[in-house]
């Protein structure tokens, strides 16, 4: 069966981005001209996924509204003859089939995935973490779907991270069986760098099968009371049922201010109408060498 559905957990508080996220969901903060969550949904659609399952909470409904029609705005743009903008605004509403499930308590990424169980039923599915934006001609999640199609096994996306960032990620212990393809022996959530089995980090892209729900059911909460997806992945790894693929492309962790700002500049630089003005303005900001 093909992968059609993608689970995107969006109920988190976004504490790393406070105070910007006090009342605005982090997923709605713009990266250049679009809310960051739109890039995630566009990556999913460009990879052939059609059903987007947001795992959301009551005070962040503006996220699903962004992917719905705003008829008053559309009428206004039509009246004013702003056709390009009208088409752009409409295309966001037509982009995907949006399904919303509620995560009534924020109990971790594993718990968020569990909330989508009834919608996923017996199909393979993708999971995409909203903080990780990825850009490549071959979209990030599509690189995993291609592996899944050949191997018919759960796949996680990994990238090599510097030593000082290892303790922020799930890290895999794996054996490379083809270039950029790994059989996972184990996976650990946020290990200390000297205990980490590698520098290959989970980067918020997963293709899973309903088998994961059985494991999530038995995982116990960690010290912070959270059910970690990584712990259920560990159970799959122990059964030799988990692969990893090294994902290629530009990646931005938009929960990190440096990456967030860099992502904005990256996109603005692709816009030929803005590129040179932006470079000039940035040059003006760099203090002169003494
Ligand atoms: C989550 C996962 C972690 C993964 C990371 C990628 O962590 O638990 O394994 O490496 O996403 O962004 P979080 O960033 O939610 O703490």
Short mmCIF file of C-alpha atoms and ligand atoms in Angstrom, two decimals:
data_model
loop_
_atom_site.label_atom_id
_atom_site.label_comp_id
_atom_site.label_asym_id
_atom_site.label_seq_id
_atom_site.Cartn_x
_atom_site.Cartn_y
_atom_site.Cartn_z
CA UNK A 1 0.00 0.00 0.00
CA UNK A 2 1.28 3.49 -0.87
CA UNK A 3 1.99 6.12 1.75
CA UNK A 4 -0.85 8.69 1.50
CA UNK A 5 -1.17 10.19 4.96
CA UNK A 6 1.17 12.38 6.93
CA UNK A 7 0.92 13.08 10.65
CA UNK A 8 2.16 16.54 11.64
CA UNK A 9 2.19 17.16 15.40
CA UNK A 10 1.54 20.87 16.06
CA UNK A 11 0.27 20.99 19.64
CA UNK A 12 3.61 21.88 21.25
CA UNK A 13 4.11 25.14 23.16
CA UNK A 14 7.07 26.47 21.22
CA UNK A 15 8.90 27.55 24.36
CA UNK A 16 12.17 27.97 22.42
CA UNK A 17 10.55 30.75 20.41
CA UNK A 18 9.01 32.74 23.29
CA UNK A 19 7.98 35.52 23.60
CA UNK A 20 7.11 35.49 19.88
CA UNK A 21 4.94 32.41 20.47
CA UNK A 22 3.07 33.69 23.53
CA UNK A 23 -0.15 33.94 21.51
CA UNK A 24 0.94 33.03 17.98
CA UNK A 25 1.67 29.36 17.23
CA UNK A 26 5.30 28.80 16.25
CA UNK A 27 4.04 27.08 13.07
CA UNK A 28 2.45 30.37 11.98
CA UNK A 29 5.61 32.46 12.38
CA UNK A 30 6.58 33.43 8.85
CA UNK A 31 9.64 32.23 7.05
CA UNK A 32 9.94 34.92 4.38
CA UNK A 33 6.42 35.11 2.86
CA UNK A 34 4.75 32.02 4.31
CA UNK A 35 4.04 30.53 7.72
CA UNK A 36 6.65 27.86 8.43
CA UNK A 37 4.00 25.10 8.52
CA UNK A 38 3.15 25.79 4.86
CA UNK A 39 6.63 24.65 3.82
CA UNK A 40 6.07 21.37 5.67
CA UNK A 41 2.72 20.76 3.99
CA UNK A 42 4.20 21.72 0.60
CA UNK A 43 7.01 19.19 1.11
CA UNK A 44 4.40 16.52 1.90
CA UNK A 45 2.29 17.35 -1.16
CA UNK A 46 5.35 17.48 -3.44
CA UNK A 47 6.14 13.97 -2.18
CA UNK A 48 2.76 12.61 -3.26
CA UNK A 49 1.09 12.65 0.17
CA UNK A 50 -2.53 13.78 0.03
CA UNK A 51 -3.97 13.62 3.56
CA UNK A 52 -2.51 15.87 6.22
CA UNK A 53 -3.34 14.91 9.79
CA UNK A 54 -2.62 17.78 12.17
CA UNK A 55 -2.37 16.68 15.79
CA UNK A 56 -3.46 19.94 17.36
CA UNK A 57 -4.65 21.60 20.53
CA UNK A 58 -7.54 23.98 21.19
CA UNK A 59 -5.66 27.30 21.18
CA UNK A 60 -3.83 26.73 17.89
CA UNK A 61 -6.76 26.31 15.47
CA UNK A 62 -5.39 29.12 13.33
CA UNK A 63 -3.06 26.46 11.87
CA UNK A 64 -5.85 24.51 10.18
CA UNK A 65 -7.55 27.80 9.22
CA UNK A 66 -4.49 28.71 7.17
CA UNK A 67 -5.24 25.72 4.91
CA UNK A 68 -8.93 26.66 4.55
CA UNK A 69 -10.63 29.31 2.39
CA UNK A 70 -10.89 32.87 3.65
CA UNK A 71 -13.85 33.88 1.49
CA UNK A 72 -13.97 37.53 2.57
CA UNK A 73 -10.30 37.96 1.66
CA UNK A 74 -10.72 36.09 -1.63
CA UNK A 75 -13.68 38.34 -2.61
CA UNK A 76 -11.67 41.44 -1.77
CA UNK A 77 -8.68 40.31 -3.85
CA UNK A 78 -11.01 39.45 -6.73
CA UNK A 79 -12.72 42.88 -6.59
CA UNK A 80 -9.36 44.60 -6.60
CA UNK A 81 -8.13 42.49 -9.50
CA UNK A 82 -5.15 41.16 -7.50
CA UNK A 83 -5.23 37.90 -9.40
CA UNK A 84 -1.77 36.56 -8.58
CA UNK A 85 -2.35 37.02 -4.84
CA UNK A 86 -5.86 35.59 -5.13
CA UNK A 87 -4.53 32.48 -6.84
CA UNK A 88 -1.82 32.08 -4.24
CA UNK A 89 -4.24 32.44 -1.32
CA UNK A 90 -6.70 30.00 -2.94
CA UNK A 91 -4.05 27.43 -3.73
CA UNK A 92 -3.16 27.16 -0.03
CA UNK A 93 -6.76 26.22 0.74
CA UNK A 94 -6.80 23.65 -2.06
CA UNK A 95 -3.41 22.18 -1.29
CA UNK A 96 -4.33 19.23 0.89
CA UNK A 97 -7.07 17.26 2.50
CA UNK A 98 -6.79 18.42 6.12
CA UNK A 99 -7.78 16.18 9.01
CA UNK A 100 -7.47 17.40 12.58
CA UNK A 101 -7.19 15.26 15.67
CA UNK A 102 -6.79 16.61 19.17
CA UNK A 103 -3.92 15.99 21.55
CA UNK A 104 -5.68 16.85 24.78
CA UNK A 105 -2.51 16.84 26.88
CA UNK A 106 1.01 17.54 25.64
CA UNK A 107 2.67 14.27 26.53
CA UNK A 108 5.40 14.07 23.91
CA UNK A 109 5.97 13.22 20.24
CA UNK A 110 5.13 9.53 20.73
CA UNK A 111 1.84 10.48 22.39
CA UNK A 112 1.05 12.89 19.52
CA UNK A 113 1.56 10.09 16.98
CA UNK A 114 -0.70 7.81 19.05
CA UNK A 115 -3.47 10.42 18.82
CA UNK A 116 -3.58 9.82 15.04
CA UNK A 117 -4.03 6.05 15.35
CA UNK A 118 -7.76 5.96 14.50
CA UNK A 119 -7.19 8.07 11.38
CA UNK A 120 -4.22 6.05 10.15
CA UNK A 121 -5.94 2.68 10.56
CA UNK A 122 -3.92 -0.02 8.76
CA UNK A 123 -1.88 2.12 6.34
CA UNK A 124 1.79 3.07 6.26
CA UNK A 125 2.16 6.78 7.05
CA UNK A 126 4.65 9.61 7.27
CA UNK A 127 5.43 11.76 10.31
CA UNK A 128 6.93 15.21 9.87
CA UNK A 129 8.10 17.44 12.72
CA UNK A 130 7.13 21.08 12.10
CA UNK A 131 10.37 22.55 13.45
CA UNK A 132 12.51 20.92 10.77
CA UNK A 133 12.27 22.63 7.39
CA UNK A 134 14.04 20.83 4.56
CA UNK A 135 14.74 21.88 1.01
CA UNK A 136 15.95 19.84 -1.87
CA UNK A 137 14.79 19.16 -5.44
CA UNK A 138 13.85 15.70 -4.18
CA UNK A 139 11.82 16.66 -1.06
CA UNK A 140 13.06 15.29 2.29
CA UNK A 141 10.10 13.04 3.09
CA UNK A 142 10.08 11.74 -0.48
CA UNK A 143 13.62 10.43 0.04
CA UNK A 144 12.21 8.22 2.84
CA UNK A 145 9.14 7.19 0.84
CA UNK A 146 11.40 5.96 -1.97
CA UNK A 147 13.27 3.72 0.49
CA UNK A 148 10.00 2.50 1.96
CA UNK A 149 8.73 1.52 -1.50
CA UNK A 150 11.78 -0.69 -2.06
CA UNK A 151 12.22 -2.13 1.40
CA UNK A 152 8.67 -2.14 2.84
CA UNK A 153 10.06 -1.37 6.30
CA UNK A 154 9.79 1.65 8.61
CA UNK A 155 12.39 4.29 7.72
CA UNK A 156 13.72 7.31 9.60
CA UNK A 157 15.56 10.27 8.10
CA UNK A 158 18.99 11.10 9.55
CA UNK A 159 21.67 13.72 9.08
CA UNK A 160 25.15 14.00 10.52
CA UNK A 161 25.24 16.73 13.19
CA UNK A 162 28.26 18.38 14.84
CA UNK A 163 29.42 16.93 18.17
CA UNK A 164 28.11 19.87 20.18
CA UNK A 165 24.56 19.33 18.83
CA UNK A 166 24.37 15.55 19.39
CA UNK A 167 22.62 15.83 22.77
CA UNK A 168 19.66 17.70 21.19
CA UNK A 169 18.58 14.77 18.99
CA UNK A 170 17.64 11.12 18.82
CA UNK A 171 20.88 9.39 17.73
CA UNK A 172 21.11 6.06 15.90
CA UNK A 173 23.49 3.14 16.22
CA UNK A 174 23.53 1.66 12.74
CA UNK A 175 25.31 -0.27 10.05
CA UNK A 176 25.48 1.13 6.51
CA UNK A 177 24.36 -1.55 4.02
CA UNK A 178 24.27 0.65 0.90
CA UNK A 179 25.48 4.23 0.40
CA UNK A 180 23.42 6.42 2.75
CA UNK A 181 21.21 3.51 3.85
CA UNK A 182 21.44 2.01 7.33
CA UNK A 183 20.08 -0.92 9.28
CA UNK A 184 19.43 0.44 12.78
CA UNK A 185 20.67 -1.55 15.79
CA UNK A 186 19.49 0.95 18.35
CA UNK A 187 18.36 4.53 18.85
CA UNK A 188 18.74 6.77 21.86
CA UNK A 189 16.92 9.98 22.67
CA UNK A 190 19.24 12.93 23.37
CA UNK A 191 22.33 11.03 24.62
CA UNK A 192 25.34 12.79 26.14
CA UNK A 193 27.91 13.26 23.40
CA UNK A 194 30.46 10.87 24.98
CA UNK A 195 27.79 8.14 25.26
CA UNK A 196 26.33 8.67 21.77
CA UNK A 197 26.72 5.73 19.37
CA UNK A 198 27.22 8.07 16.35
CA UNK A 199 26.58 11.58 15.09
CA UNK A 200 23.65 10.45 12.92
CA UNK A 201 20.62 12.34 14.22
CA UNK A 202 16.89 11.89 13.64
CA UNK A 203 15.76 15.00 11.79
CA UNK A 204 11.99 14.92 12.12
CA UNK A 205 11.12 12.76 9.10
CA UNK A 206 9.71 9.24 9.53
CA UNK A 207 7.82 6.70 7.42
CA UNK A 208 6.14 4.24 9.75
CA UNK A 209 3.68 1.36 9.68
CA UNK A 210 0.83 0.75 12.15
CA UNK A 211 3.22 -1.65 13.95
CA UNK A 212 4.54 1.46 15.74
CA UNK A 213 1.24 1.84 17.65
CA UNK A 214 1.71 -1.53 19.36
CA UNK A 215 5.09 -0.36 20.63
CA UNK A 216 3.87 3.12 21.59
CA UNK A 217 1.20 1.39 23.70
CA UNK A 218 3.84 -0.26 25.85
CA UNK A 219 6.39 2.59 26.08
CA UNK A 220 6.51 4.22 29.49
CA UNK A 221 6.85 7.96 29.98
CA UNK A 222 10.32 9.44 30.45
CA UNK A 223 11.50 11.54 33.41
CA UNK A 224 9.62 14.57 32.07
CA UNK A 225 6.37 12.58 31.73
CA UNK A 226 6.64 12.37 27.93
CA UNK A 227 6.08 9.36 25.68
CA UNK A 228 8.99 9.44 23.24
CA UNK A 229 8.59 8.21 19.67
CA UNK A 230 12.28 7.28 19.88
CA UNK A 231 11.53 4.63 22.54
CA UNK A 232 9.01 2.91 20.24
CA UNK A 233 11.55 3.12 17.39
CA UNK A 234 14.05 1.42 19.68
CA UNK A 235 11.63 -1.52 20.01
CA UNK A 236 11.47 -1.79 16.19
CA UNK A 237 15.26 -1.61 15.96
CA UNK A 238 15.63 -4.49 18.43
CA UNK A 239 13.50 -6.60 16.10
CA UNK A 240 15.66 -5.57 13.12
CA UNK A 241 12.66 -3.72 11.71
CA UNK A 242 14.01 -0.20 11.24
CA UNK A 243 16.04 1.48 8.48
CA UNK A 244 17.55 4.94 8.17
CA UNK A 245 18.34 7.03 5.12
CA UNK A 246 20.72 9.97 5.09
CA UNK A 247 18.57 12.88 3.95
CA UNK A 248 20.05 15.38 1.49
CA UNK A 249 19.16 19.03 1.40
CA UNK A 250 19.21 22.30 3.30
CA UNK A 251 17.77 21.90 6.77
CA UNK A 252 16.65 24.64 9.14
CA UNK A 253 15.52 24.09 12.74
CA UNK A 254 13.09 27.00 12.91
CA UNK A 255 12.86 26.69 16.70
CA UNK A 256 16.45 27.94 16.81
CA UNK A 257 16.72 31.70 16.21
CA UNK A 258 19.90 31.55 14.12
CA UNK A 259 18.40 28.86 11.86
CA UNK A 260 15.06 30.68 11.75
CA UNK A 261 16.67 33.91 10.60
CA UNK A 262 18.93 32.07 8.15
CA UNK A 263 15.87 30.34 6.65
CA UNK A 264 14.26 33.75 6.09
CA UNK A 265 17.36 35.03 4.33
CA UNK A 266 17.74 31.80 2.33
CA UNK A 267 14.25 32.25 0.85
CA UNK A 268 14.53 35.98 0.34
CA UNK A 269 17.77 35.38 -1.59
CA UNK A 270 15.92 33.07 -4.01
CA UNK A 271 13.64 35.99 -4.94
CA UNK A 272 15.37 37.83 -7.77
CA UNK A 273 13.43 41.03 -7.11
CA UNK A 274 14.73 41.26 -3.57
CA UNK A 275 18.11 39.55 -3.70
CA UNK A 276 20.42 42.49 -4.40
CA UNK A 277 18.58 45.00 -2.19
CA UNK A 278 18.75 42.52 0.66
CA UNK A 279 22.46 41.89 0.17
CA UNK A 280 23.10 45.66 0.11
CA UNK A 281 21.12 46.21 3.31
CA UNK A 282 22.87 43.34 5.06
CA UNK A 283 26.26 44.75 4.01
CA UNK A 284 25.34 48.05 5.60
CA UNK A 285 24.72 46.25 8.88
CA UNK A 286 28.12 44.59 9.07
CA UNK A 287 30.39 46.73 11.25
CA UNK A 288 33.43 48.02 9.30
CA UNK A 289 36.68 46.12 9.93
CA UNK A 290 39.03 48.04 12.22
C1 LIG B 1 12.23 15.30 18.48
C2 LIG B 1 12.64 13.84 18.61
C3 LIG B 1 14.15 13.69 18.38
C4 LIG B 1 14.52 14.28 17.03
C5 LIG B 1 14.03 15.73 16.93
C6 LIG B 1 14.25 16.26 15.53
O1 LIG B 1 12.82 16.04 19.54
O2 LIG B 1 12.27 13.37 19.90
O3 LIG B 1 14.50 12.34 18.44
O4 LIG B 1 15.93 14.20 16.85
O5 LIG B 1 12.62 15.83 17.21
O6 LIG B 1 13.87 17.60 15.43
P1 LIG B 1 12.32 17.49 19.99
O7 LIG B 1 12.99 18.46 19.06
O8 LIG B 1 10.83 17.51 19.88
O9 LIG B 1 12.82 17.66 21.40
#
